[in-house]
Amino acid sequence: MKIAFLTLGCKLNYAETSTYERGFRAAGLEVVPWRRMADVYLVNTCSVTATSDSKSRNLIRKVHRVNPEAVIVVTGCSAELRRGEIESIEGVSMVFGAGEKSRVVPETLRLCGIVPDGVLVSAQESPVFPAYSTGERTRSFLKVQDGCDNFCKYCTVPYARGRSRNVPICECVRNARAIAVEGVKEVVLTGVNTGDFGRTTGESFLDLLKALNDVDGIERYRISSIEPNLITEEIIDWIASGTKFQPHFHIPLQTGCDELLEAMGRHYDTSFFRNRIEYIRNAMEGPGKPLVFFGIDVMVGLPGETEERFRTTMAFIESLAPAFIHVFPYSRRPGTPAADMPGQVPEQLKSARVAEMEELCARLHADFVERNRGVRERVLFESANHDGLMEGYTGNYIRMEREYDPSLVNVLTDVIIG
């Protein structure tokens, strides 16, 4: 029996799909590209924007056209938030919401008649579905946390993913060791609100980092995203003391306007954000050391974002000089407080502001690379051969390129950034 996977959205979704895939492979299913005639299609959906919801529904209809007789299983955020809509799409066999992910593999197998009734399908629900990605030779995404308790005014994530909860440290370490056995050298910690780790087990995020740092075989770690108020000075000082965690941080800002931060229910202001960036730089940068890569999320066109407030955000970001800006337009989500707020920004104006922010991103990234020239760093080269060239990333996430050399694949190599 053949199965195909389609995944939309974040790295967390990809880690979960990869975990489903390992389960189906263990049961004897053959994984094939989705455009082929598979017997089973698993669609892992996203609902972060209205466009994501639409793409999710369109993919389901598309695979049904590829094979109208196939079993179609749907999970992910859109499946949780719009279950009725998903279930009504022709061809959909089963839908699994946020609290049902441990049932995806066993119940799909039962539906396909691969295991007798009562075998595997009795898998109990757990507070959080542990997951990690496989398939890439150099990098794996390790899920350590899920859900969020922040309920920011524009966001559906707490409704789609549930309340904040975490995988126990012992299980995170066990999964990291399994990743190391595969020969993977780099692990990216991922979650919905990663720094909120410990809600369900009483453990701390710093204790998790320390435990993972001791896993043999994993040579470097990155934290995929962490709220500015959750990356504490204690965590920063420990990372800077000489650990496997890289000088690379992805920190959501959303807007550089204090009035909008307060209106959207964010837990910090621009002064706090700036101080956190400066603390990290002071702790980790110095003569001959690589600069810290800061990626920040910015949401353009929030309700109440006047031209003046947008200019305030642009000026604030430029003064921070991050290495990258992940820009996306605000998407009005029914049921969220922001959807009913006055001052909604026209879509055309959002698009123009996104384009301007992306121009700033390109300039800041080029400047970041320029300021790192001459610094010694280590690159983990990847296996792909691009017309005789290979690529990899430094610890501070600068993409480097050199002539293809198979002996350097998945090997940390010293380079001078030039």
Coordinates of C-alpha atoms in Angstrom, one line a residue:
M1 CA 0.0 0.0 0.0
K2 CA 1.3 3.4 -1.0
I3 CA 1.0 6.6 1.1
A4 CA 1.8 10.3 0.2
F5 CA 2.2 13.3 2.5
L6 CA 1.5 16.9 1.9
T7 CA 2.4 19.5 4.5
L8 CA 1.7 23.2 4.8
G9 CA 2.9 25.7 7.3
C10 CA 5.5 25.7 10.0
K11 CA 8.5 23.5 10.8
L12 CA 6.4 22.1 13.6
N13 CA 4.0 20.6 11.1
Y14 CA 6.9 19.2 9.1
A15 CA 8.3 17.5 12.3
E16 CA 4.9 16.0 13.0
T17 CA 4.5 14.8 9.4
S18 CA 7.9 13.2 9.5
T19 CA 6.9 11.4 12.7
Y20 CA 3.7 10.1 11.1
E21 CA 5.8 9.0 8.1
R22 CA 8.1 6.9 10.3
G23 CA 5.0 5.2 11.8
F24 CA 3.5 4.3 8.4
R25 CA 6.9 3.1 7.1
A26 CA 7.2 0.8 10.2
A27 CA 3.8 -0.6 9.3
G28 CA 5.0 -1.5 5.8
L29 CA 3.5 1.3 3.7
E30 CA 5.5 2.7 0.8
V31 CA 6.0 6.4 0.7
V32 CA 5.5 8.0 -2.8
P33 CA 5.3 11.5 -4.2
W34 CA 1.7 12.9 -3.9
R35 CA 1.3 13.3 -7.6
R36 CA 1.5 9.6 -8.0
M37 CA -1.5 7.3 -7.4
A38 CA -1.2 6.7 -3.7
D39 CA -3.7 4.6 -1.8
V40 CA -3.6 7.0 1.2
Y41 CA -3.0 10.7 1.3
L42 CA -2.2 12.5 4.6
V43 CA -2.6 16.3 4.4
N44 CA -1.2 18.3 7.3
T45 CA -2.9 21.7 7.1
C46 CA -2.1 25.2 8.2
S47 CA -4.5 28.0 9.3
V48 CA -2.1 30.9 10.1
T49 CA -3.8 33.0 7.5
A50 CA -7.0 32.9 5.3
T51 CA -4.7 32.0 2.4
S52 CA -3.3 29.0 4.4
D53 CA -6.8 27.7 5.0
S54 CA -7.6 28.1 1.3
K55 CA -4.5 26.3 0.2
S56 CA -5.2 23.5 2.6
R57 CA -8.7 22.9 1.2
N58 CA -7.4 23.1 -2.4
L59 CA -4.7 20.5 -1.7
I60 CA -7.3 18.1 -0.4
R61 CA -9.4 18.6 -3.5
K62 CA -6.4 18.2 -5.7
V63 CA -5.3 14.8 -4.2
H64 CA -8.9 13.6 -4.5
R65 CA -8.7 14.3 -8.2
V66 CA -5.4 12.4 -8.5
N67 CA -7.0 9.3 -7.0
P68 CA -10.8 9.5 -6.2
E69 CA -10.6 6.1 -4.6
A70 CA -7.8 7.0 -2.1
V71 CA -8.2 7.4 1.7
I72 CA -7.6 11.0 2.5
V73 CA -6.6 11.8 6.1
V74 CA -6.5 15.4 7.3
T75 CA -4.8 16.9 10.4
G76 CA -3.2 20.1 11.4
C77 CA -4.4 23.6 12.4
S78 CA -7.1 24.0 9.7
A79 CA -8.5 20.6 10.6
E80 CA -8.9 21.8 14.2
L81 CA -10.4 25.2 13.5
R82 CA -12.5 24.3 10.5
R83 CA -13.3 20.7 11.1
G84 CA -16.8 20.8 9.7
E85 CA -15.6 22.4 6.5
I86 CA -12.8 19.9 6.0
E87 CA -15.1 16.9 6.7
S88 CA -17.6 18.1 4.1
I89 CA -14.9 18.1 1.3
E90 CA -15.5 15.2 -1.1
G91 CA -13.1 12.3 -0.5
V92 CA -12.1 13.1 3.1
S93 CA -12.1 9.9 5.1
M94 CA -10.9 11.1 8.6
V95 CA -10.0 14.4 10.3
F96 CA -7.8 14.6 13.4
G97 CA -7.7 17.8 15.5
A98 CA -5.0 19.2 17.8
G99 CA -5.6 16.7 20.6
E100 CA -5.9 13.6 18.4
K101 CA -2.4 13.4 16.7
S102 CA -1.4 10.2 18.5
R103 CA -4.3 8.5 16.8
V104 CA -3.4 9.5 13.2
V105 CA -1.2 6.5 12.4
P106 CA -3.1 3.7 14.3
E107 CA -6.6 4.7 13.2
T108 CA -5.5 5.2 9.6
L109 CA -4.0 1.8 9.6
R110 CA -7.2 0.3 10.9
L111 CA -9.3 2.1 8.3
C112 CA -7.0 0.6 5.6
G113 CA -7.4 -2.9 7.1
I114 CA -3.7 -3.3 7.7
V115 CA -4.1 -4.2 11.4
P116 CA -6.9 -6.1 13.1
D117 CA -9.5 -4.1 15.1
G118 CA -8.1 -3.3 18.6
V119 CA -4.5 -3.4 17.6
L120 CA -2.6 -0.1 17.9
V121 CA -5.9 1.9 17.8
S122 CA -6.0 1.9 21.6
A123 CA -3.1 4.4 21.7
Q124 CA -4.0 6.9 24.5
E125 CA -4.0 10.6 24.1
S126 CA -1.0 12.4 25.5
P127 CA -0.8 16.1 26.5
V128 CA 1.6 16.7 23.6
F129 CA 2.5 14.7 20.5
P130 CA 6.3 14.2 20.5
A131 CA 7.9 14.6 17.0
Y132 CA 11.1 15.2 15.1
S133 CA 11.9 15.4 11.5
T134 CA 14.1 13.0 9.5
G135 CA 15.1 13.0 5.9
E136 CA 17.7 15.8 5.9
R137 CA 21.2 14.5 6.4
T138 CA 22.5 17.5 8.3
R139 CA 19.6 19.0 10.2
S140 CA 16.5 17.9 12.2
F141 CA 13.7 19.8 13.8
L142 CA 12.9 18.6 17.3
K143 CA 9.5 19.4 18.7
V144 CA 9.8 20.3 22.4
Q145 CA 6.6 22.3 23.1
D146 CA 3.2 22.9 21.7
G147 CA 0.3 25.4 22.2
C148 CA 0.3 28.9 23.6
D149 CA -1.4 30.7 26.5
N150 CA -0.8 34.2 25.2
F151 CA -4.0 34.8 23.2
C152 CA -2.6 37.7 21.3
K153 CA -5.5 39.7 19.8
Y154 CA -4.7 38.8 16.2
C155 CA -3.9 35.1 16.6
T156 CA -5.8 31.8 16.3
V157 CA -2.9 29.6 17.4
P158 CA -4.1 29.0 21.0
Y159 CA -7.4 27.8 19.4
A160 CA -5.8 25.7 16.8
R161 CA -2.9 24.2 18.8
G162 CA -4.3 24.4 22.3
R163 CA -2.8 25.6 25.6
S164 CA 0.9 25.6 26.3
R165 CA 2.3 22.2 27.1
N166 CA 5.6 20.5 26.6
V167 CA 7.4 17.2 25.9
P168 CA 9.3 16.0 29.1
I169 CA 13.0 16.6 29.1
C170 CA 13.7 12.9 29.2
E171 CA 11.8 12.3 26.0
C172 CA 13.3 15.3 24.3
V173 CA 16.8 13.8 25.1
R174 CA 15.7 10.4 23.9
N175 CA 14.6 11.9 20.6
A176 CA 17.8 13.9 20.2
R177 CA 19.8 10.7 20.7
A178 CA 17.6 9.0 18.0
I179 CA 18.4 11.9 15.7
A180 CA 22.2 11.6 16.5
V181 CA 22.0 7.9 15.6
E182 CA 20.9 8.9 12.1
G183 CA 24.1 10.9 11.8
V184 CA 22.4 14.3 11.9
K185 CA 24.7 17.0 13.4
E186 CA 22.4 19.9 13.9
V187 CA 19.1 20.1 15.7
V188 CA 16.6 23.0 15.7
L189 CA 14.3 23.2 18.7
T190 CA 10.8 24.0 17.6
G191 CA 7.5 24.7 19.3
V192 CA 4.6 27.1 19.1
N193 CA 5.9 29.1 22.1
T194 CA 9.2 27.3 22.6
G195 CA 10.5 29.4 25.5
D196 CA 7.3 28.6 27.5
F197 CA 8.7 25.1 27.9
G198 CA 7.8 23.4 31.3
R199 CA 4.1 24.3 31.7
T200 CA 3.0 20.6 32.0
T201 CA 6.1 19.1 33.6
G202 CA 7.4 21.8 35.9
E203 CA 10.8 21.7 34.2
S204 CA 12.6 24.8 32.9
F205 CA 13.7 25.7 29.4
L206 CA 17.3 26.2 30.6
D207 CA 17.3 22.7 32.1
L208 CA 16.2 21.4 28.7
L209 CA 19.0 23.3 26.9
K210 CA 21.6 21.9 29.4
A211 CA 20.3 18.3 29.0
L212 CA 20.4 18.5 25.2
N213 CA 23.8 20.1 25.2
D214 CA 25.1 16.8 26.7
V215 CA 23.8 14.6 23.9
D216 CA 26.7 12.9 22.1
G217 CA 26.7 13.2 18.3
I218 CA 24.8 16.5 18.0
E219 CA 27.3 19.2 17.4
R220 CA 25.1 22.3 17.3
Y221 CA 21.7 23.5 18.2
R222 CA 19.4 26.4 17.2
I223 CA 16.3 27.7 18.8
S224 CA 13.7 28.2 16.1
S225 CA 11.7 31.0 17.8
I226 CA 11.5 32.4 21.2
E227 CA 9.5 35.3 22.7
P228 CA 11.7 38.2 23.9
N229 CA 10.3 38.0 27.4
L230 CA 11.1 34.3 27.7
I231 CA 14.8 34.4 26.6
T232 CA 16.1 35.3 30.1
E233 CA 19.5 36.8 31.0
E234 CA 20.3 33.5 32.7
I235 CA 19.7 31.6 29.4
I236 CA 21.7 34.1 27.4
D237 CA 24.7 33.9 29.8
W238 CA 24.7 30.1 29.7
I239 CA 24.6 30.0 25.9
A240 CA 27.4 32.5 25.7
S241 CA 29.5 30.5 28.2
G242 CA 30.5 28.1 25.4
T243 CA 27.8 25.7 24.4
K244 CA 26.5 23.9 21.3
F245 CA 23.9 26.6 20.9
Q246 CA 24.6 29.0 18.0
P247 CA 24.7 32.8 17.9
H248 CA 21.4 32.7 16.0
F249 CA 18.1 33.8 17.5
H250 CA 14.6 34.2 15.9
I251 CA 12.6 36.6 18.1
P252 CA 9.1 37.8 17.3
L253 CA 8.6 41.6 17.4
Q254 CA 5.4 41.9 15.3
T255 CA 5.4 45.7 15.5
G256 CA 7.8 48.4 16.5
C257 CA 5.0 50.6 17.8
D258 CA 4.3 50.5 21.6
E259 CA 0.6 51.5 21.2
L260 CA 0.1 48.6 18.8
L261 CA 2.0 46.1 21.0
E262 CA -0.2 47.0 23.9
A263 CA -3.4 46.8 21.8
M264 CA -2.5 43.4 20.5
G265 CA -1.8 42.0 23.9
R266 CA 2.0 41.5 23.5
H267 CA 4.0 41.0 26.7
Y268 CA 6.7 43.6 26.2
D269 CA 7.4 47.0 24.7
T270 CA 10.0 48.3 22.3
S271 CA 12.4 49.4 25.1
F272 CA 12.4 45.8 26.5
F273 CA 12.9 44.3 23.1
R274 CA 15.8 46.6 22.4
N275 CA 17.4 45.9 25.8
R276 CA 17.1 42.1 25.2
I277 CA 18.8 42.4 21.8
E278 CA 21.6 44.5 23.3
Y279 CA 22.1 42.1 26.2
I280 CA 22.6 39.2 23.8
R281 CA 25.0 41.2 21.6
N282 CA 27.1 42.3 24.7
A283 CA 27.2 38.7 26.0
M284 CA 28.0 36.9 22.7
E285 CA 29.9 39.3 20.4
G286 CA 33.4 40.6 20.6
P287 CA 36.6 41.1 18.6
G288 CA 37.1 38.3 16.1
K289 CA 33.8 36.7 17.0
P290 CA 30.9 36.3 14.6
L291 CA 28.0 38.7 14.9
V292 CA 24.8 37.3 16.3
F293 CA 22.2 36.6 13.7
F294 CA 18.8 38.1 14.7
G295 CA 15.8 37.2 12.7
I296 CA 12.6 39.0 13.8
D297 CA 8.9 38.5 12.9
V298 CA 7.0 41.6 11.8
M299 CA 3.3 41.7 11.1
V300 CA 2.4 44.6 8.7
G301 CA -1.0 46.1 8.6
L302 CA -2.3 45.4 12.1
P303 CA -5.6 47.2 12.9
G304 CA -4.7 50.7 13.9
E305 CA -1.4 50.8 12.0
T306 CA -1.5 54.3 10.6
E307 CA 1.2 55.6 8.3
E308 CA 2.9 57.3 11.3
R309 CA 2.9 54.0 13.3
F310 CA 4.3 52.1 10.3
R311 CA 7.1 54.6 10.0
T312 CA 7.8 54.2 13.7
T313 CA 8.1 50.5 13.2
M314 CA 10.4 50.9 10.2
A315 CA 12.7 53.3 12.1
F316 CA 12.8 51.0 15.2
I317 CA 13.7 47.9 13.1
E318 CA 16.4 49.8 11.2
S319 CA 17.9 51.0 14.5
L320 CA 18.0 47.4 15.7
A321 CA 19.8 46.2 12.6
P322 CA 18.7 42.6 12.6
A323 CA 20.1 40.2 10.0
F324 CA 16.6 39.2 8.7
I325 CA 13.0 40.3 8.9
H326 CA 10.3 37.7 8.4
V327 CA 7.5 39.9 7.1
F328 CA 3.9 39.0 6.6
P329 CA 0.7 40.9 6.2
Y330 CA -1.9 40.8 9.0
S331 CA -4.6 38.4 8.1
R332 CA -8.1 39.1 9.6
R333 CA -9.1 35.9 11.4
P334 CA -12.8 35.5 12.3
G335 CA -13.3 35.1 16.0
T336 CA -10.2 37.0 17.1
P337 CA -10.6 40.4 18.9
A338 CA -8.4 42.1 16.2
A339 CA -10.8 41.2 13.5
D340 CA -13.4 43.5 14.9
M341 CA -11.1 46.4 15.8
P342 CA -11.4 49.7 14.0
G343 CA -8.7 51.0 11.7
Q344 CA -8.4 47.9 9.5
V345 CA -5.7 48.5 6.8
P346 CA -6.7 48.0 3.1
E347 CA -5.0 45.0 1.5
Q348 CA -3.4 47.1 -1.2
L349 CA -1.7 49.3 1.5
K350 CA -0.6 46.2 3.4
S351 CA 1.1 44.8 0.2
A352 CA 2.9 48.1 -0.3
R353 CA 4.1 48.1 3.3
V354 CA 5.3 44.5 3.0
A355 CA 7.3 45.3 -0.1
E356 CA 8.9 48.2 1.7
M357 CA 9.8 46.1 4.7
E358 CA 11.2 43.4 2.5
E359 CA 13.5 46.0 0.8
L360 CA 14.7 47.0 4.3
C361 CA 15.3 43.3 5.1
A362 CA 17.5 42.8 1.9
R363 CA 19.6 45.8 2.8
L364 CA 20.0 44.8 6.5
H365 CA 20.9 41.2 5.5
A366 CA 23.5 42.4 3.0
D367 CA 25.0 44.7 5.7
F368 CA 25.1 41.9 8.2
V369 CA 27.0 39.6 5.8
E370 CA 29.4 42.5 5.0
R371 CA 30.1 43.1 8.7
N372 CA 31.0 39.5 9.2
R373 CA 33.7 39.4 6.4
G374 CA 37.0 38.2 7.6
V375 CA 35.6 36.4 10.7
R376 CA 36.4 32.7 11.2
E377 CA 33.3 30.5 11.4
R378 CA 32.3 26.9 11.0
V379 CA 30.0 25.7 8.2
L380 CA 28.0 22.5 8.1
F381 CA 27.9 21.7 4.4
E382 CA 24.9 19.9 3.0
S383 CA 24.8 17.0 0.5
A384 CA 23.1 18.7 -2.5
N385 CA 25.3 19.2 -5.5
H386 CA 24.3 22.4 -7.3
D387 CA 26.2 22.5 -10.6
G388 CA 29.4 21.5 -8.9
L389 CA 28.9 23.6 -5.8
M390 CA 27.8 22.8 -2.3
E391 CA 26.2 25.0 0.3
G392 CA 26.0 25.2 4.1
Y393 CA 25.4 27.6 6.9
T394 CA 27.7 29.2 9.5
G395 CA 26.8 29.1 13.1
N396 CA 25.4 32.6 12.7
Y397 CA 23.3 31.5 9.7
I398 CA 25.2 32.9 6.8
R399 CA 24.9 30.8 3.7
M400 CA 28.3 29.8 2.3
E401 CA 29.2 28.2 -1.0
R402 CA 32.2 26.2 -2.2
E403 CA 33.2 23.6 -4.8
Y404 CA 31.5 20.3 -4.2
D405 CA 33.5 17.9 -2.1
P406 CA 31.7 14.8 -0.9
S407 CA 34.2 14.4 2.0
L408 CA 32.8 17.7 3.5
V409 CA 29.2 16.7 3.5
N410 CA 27.8 16.8 7.1
V411 CA 31.2 17.9 8.4
L412 CA 31.7 21.1 10.4
T413 CA 34.4 22.9 8.5
D414 CA 36.3 26.0 9.4
V415 CA 36.0 28.9 7.0
I416 CA 36.9 32.6 6.8
I417 CA 33.7 34.5 5.8
G418 CA 34.6 36.3 2.6

